[in-house]
């Protein structure tokens, strides 16, 4: 069955199965909606080589969705994803960070 295949994929570290669990957790489809669990499964899929999961993880880090917001991790995963739009976003974030570093501390807080 489809569920047996999913369970087997999870046991074997299949990133597609991990990403499917992440989506189910984000949507609350067949399980409780939980952004933290969804982010954890997205990270596992990214660490197991899924380019799609890498881009998604970058966006999760960028927005602080299901995990602590971290622009450095966002840039890392967006670049690693292999997606041209994600890489472009990562470059824009790097440029923004560079510009912000040049501002006085009181201006950065704004």
Short mmCIF file of C-alpha atoms in Angstrom, two decimals:
data_model
loop_
_atom_site.label_atom_id
_atom_site.label_comp_id
_atom_site.label_asym_id
_atom_site.label_seq_id
_atom_site.Cartn_x
_atom_site.Cartn_y
_atom_site.Cartn_z
CA UNK A 1 0.00 0.00 0.00
CA UNK A 2 0.97 3.65 -0.26
CA UNK A 3 1.42 3.87 3.54
CA UNK A 4 3.72 0.82 3.58
CA UNK A 5 5.84 2.40 0.85
CA UNK A 6 6.02 5.65 2.80
CA UNK A 7 7.04 3.85 6.01
CA UNK A 8 9.70 1.89 4.12
CA UNK A 9 11.00 5.10 2.55
CA UNK A 10 11.23 6.77 5.94
CA UNK A 11 13.16 3.84 7.41
CA UNK A 12 15.57 3.96 4.46
CA UNK A 13 16.10 7.75 4.68
CA UNK A 14 14.34 8.43 1.39
CA UNK A 15 14.14 12.23 1.01
CA UNK A 16 10.94 12.06 -1.05
CA UNK A 17 9.20 10.15 1.75
CA UNK A 18 10.59 12.59 4.32
CA UNK A 19 9.37 15.55 2.29
CA UNK A 20 5.93 13.96 2.00
CA UNK A 21 5.71 13.67 5.80
CA UNK A 22 6.82 17.30 6.07
CA UNK A 23 4.02 18.40 3.73
CA UNK A 24 1.47 16.33 5.64
CA UNK A 25 2.58 17.97 8.91
CA UNK A 26 2.39 21.46 7.36
CA UNK A 27 -1.11 20.84 6.06
CA UNK A 28 -2.41 18.66 8.87
CA UNK A 29 -3.25 16.02 6.28
CA UNK A 30 -3.59 12.64 7.99
CA UNK A 31 -1.79 13.93 11.05
CA UNK A 32 -1.81 16.85 13.44
CA UNK A 33 -0.71 20.12 11.84
CA UNK A 34 2.70 20.92 13.33
CA UNK A 35 5.20 23.34 11.78
CA UNK A 36 8.05 22.16 14.03
CA UNK A 37 7.67 18.54 12.94
CA UNK A 38 7.27 19.67 9.34
CA UNK A 39 10.51 21.68 9.55
CA UNK A 40 12.33 18.70 11.10
CA UNK A 41 11.29 16.39 8.26
CA UNK A 42 12.11 19.06 5.67
CA UNK A 43 15.60 19.35 7.18
CA UNK A 44 16.07 15.56 7.07
CA UNK A 45 15.05 15.50 3.40
CA UNK A 46 17.42 18.39 2.65
CA UNK A 47 20.28 16.66 4.46
CA UNK A 48 19.54 13.54 2.40
CA UNK A 49 19.97 15.42 -0.86
CA UNK A 50 16.55 16.72 -1.93
CA UNK A 51 17.05 19.99 -3.79
CA UNK A 52 13.38 20.84 -3.35
CA UNK A 53 13.67 20.30 0.40
CA UNK A 54 16.81 22.45 0.49
CA UNK A 55 14.94 25.36 -1.06
CA UNK A 56 12.00 24.85 1.28
CA UNK A 57 14.31 24.66 4.30
CA UNK A 58 15.95 27.91 3.24
CA UNK A 59 12.54 29.58 3.16
CA UNK A 60 11.64 28.11 6.57
CA UNK A 61 14.83 29.53 8.06
CA UNK A 62 14.16 32.85 6.37
CA UNK A 63 10.68 33.11 7.87
CA UNK A 64 11.41 31.36 11.17
CA UNK A 65 8.67 28.84 10.41
CA UNK A 66 8.90 25.74 12.58
CA UNK A 67 12.43 26.60 13.64
CA UNK A 68 14.43 29.59 14.80
CA UNK A 69 14.88 32.29 12.17
CA UNK A 70 18.43 32.21 10.83
CA UNK A 71 19.43 34.22 7.77
CA UNK A 72 22.80 32.49 7.46
CA UNK A 73 21.14 29.05 7.33
CA UNK A 74 18.54 30.45 4.92
CA UNK A 75 21.24 31.63 2.55
CA UNK A 76 23.16 28.36 2.87
CA UNK A 77 20.19 26.13 2.03
CA UNK A 78 18.82 28.41 -0.70
CA UNK A 79 22.20 28.37 -2.47
CA UNK A 80 22.59 24.63 -2.04
CA UNK A 81 19.14 23.90 -3.49
CA UNK A 82 20.27 24.20 -7.09
CA UNK A 83 17.20 26.29 -7.92
CA UNK A 84 18.04 29.46 -9.84
CA UNK A 85 15.36 31.56 -8.13
CA UNK A 86 16.42 30.34 -4.69
CA UNK A 87 20.05 31.17 -5.47
CA UNK A 88 19.02 34.63 -6.64
CA UNK A 89 17.13 35.18 -3.39
CA UNK A 90 20.19 34.02 -1.42
CA UNK A 91 22.39 36.53 -3.24
CA UNK A 92 19.90 39.31 -2.51
CA UNK A 93 19.84 38.33 1.17
CA UNK A 94 23.63 38.39 1.28
CA UNK A 95 23.64 41.87 -0.26
CA UNK A 96 21.06 43.04 2.27
CA UNK A 97 23.09 41.63 5.16
CA UNK A 98 26.21 43.32 3.84
CA UNK A 99 24.40 46.66 3.61
CA UNK A 100 22.94 46.27 7.10
CA UNK A 101 26.37 45.58 8.59
CA UNK A 102 27.50 49.01 7.38
CA UNK A 103 24.76 50.79 9.32
CA UNK A 104 25.34 52.07 12.85
CA UNK A 105 23.95 49.65 15.51
CA UNK A 106 21.05 51.94 16.40
CA UNK A 107 19.95 52.04 12.76
CA UNK A 108 20.25 48.25 12.35
CA UNK A 109 17.75 47.69 15.18
CA UNK A 110 15.08 49.61 13.26
#
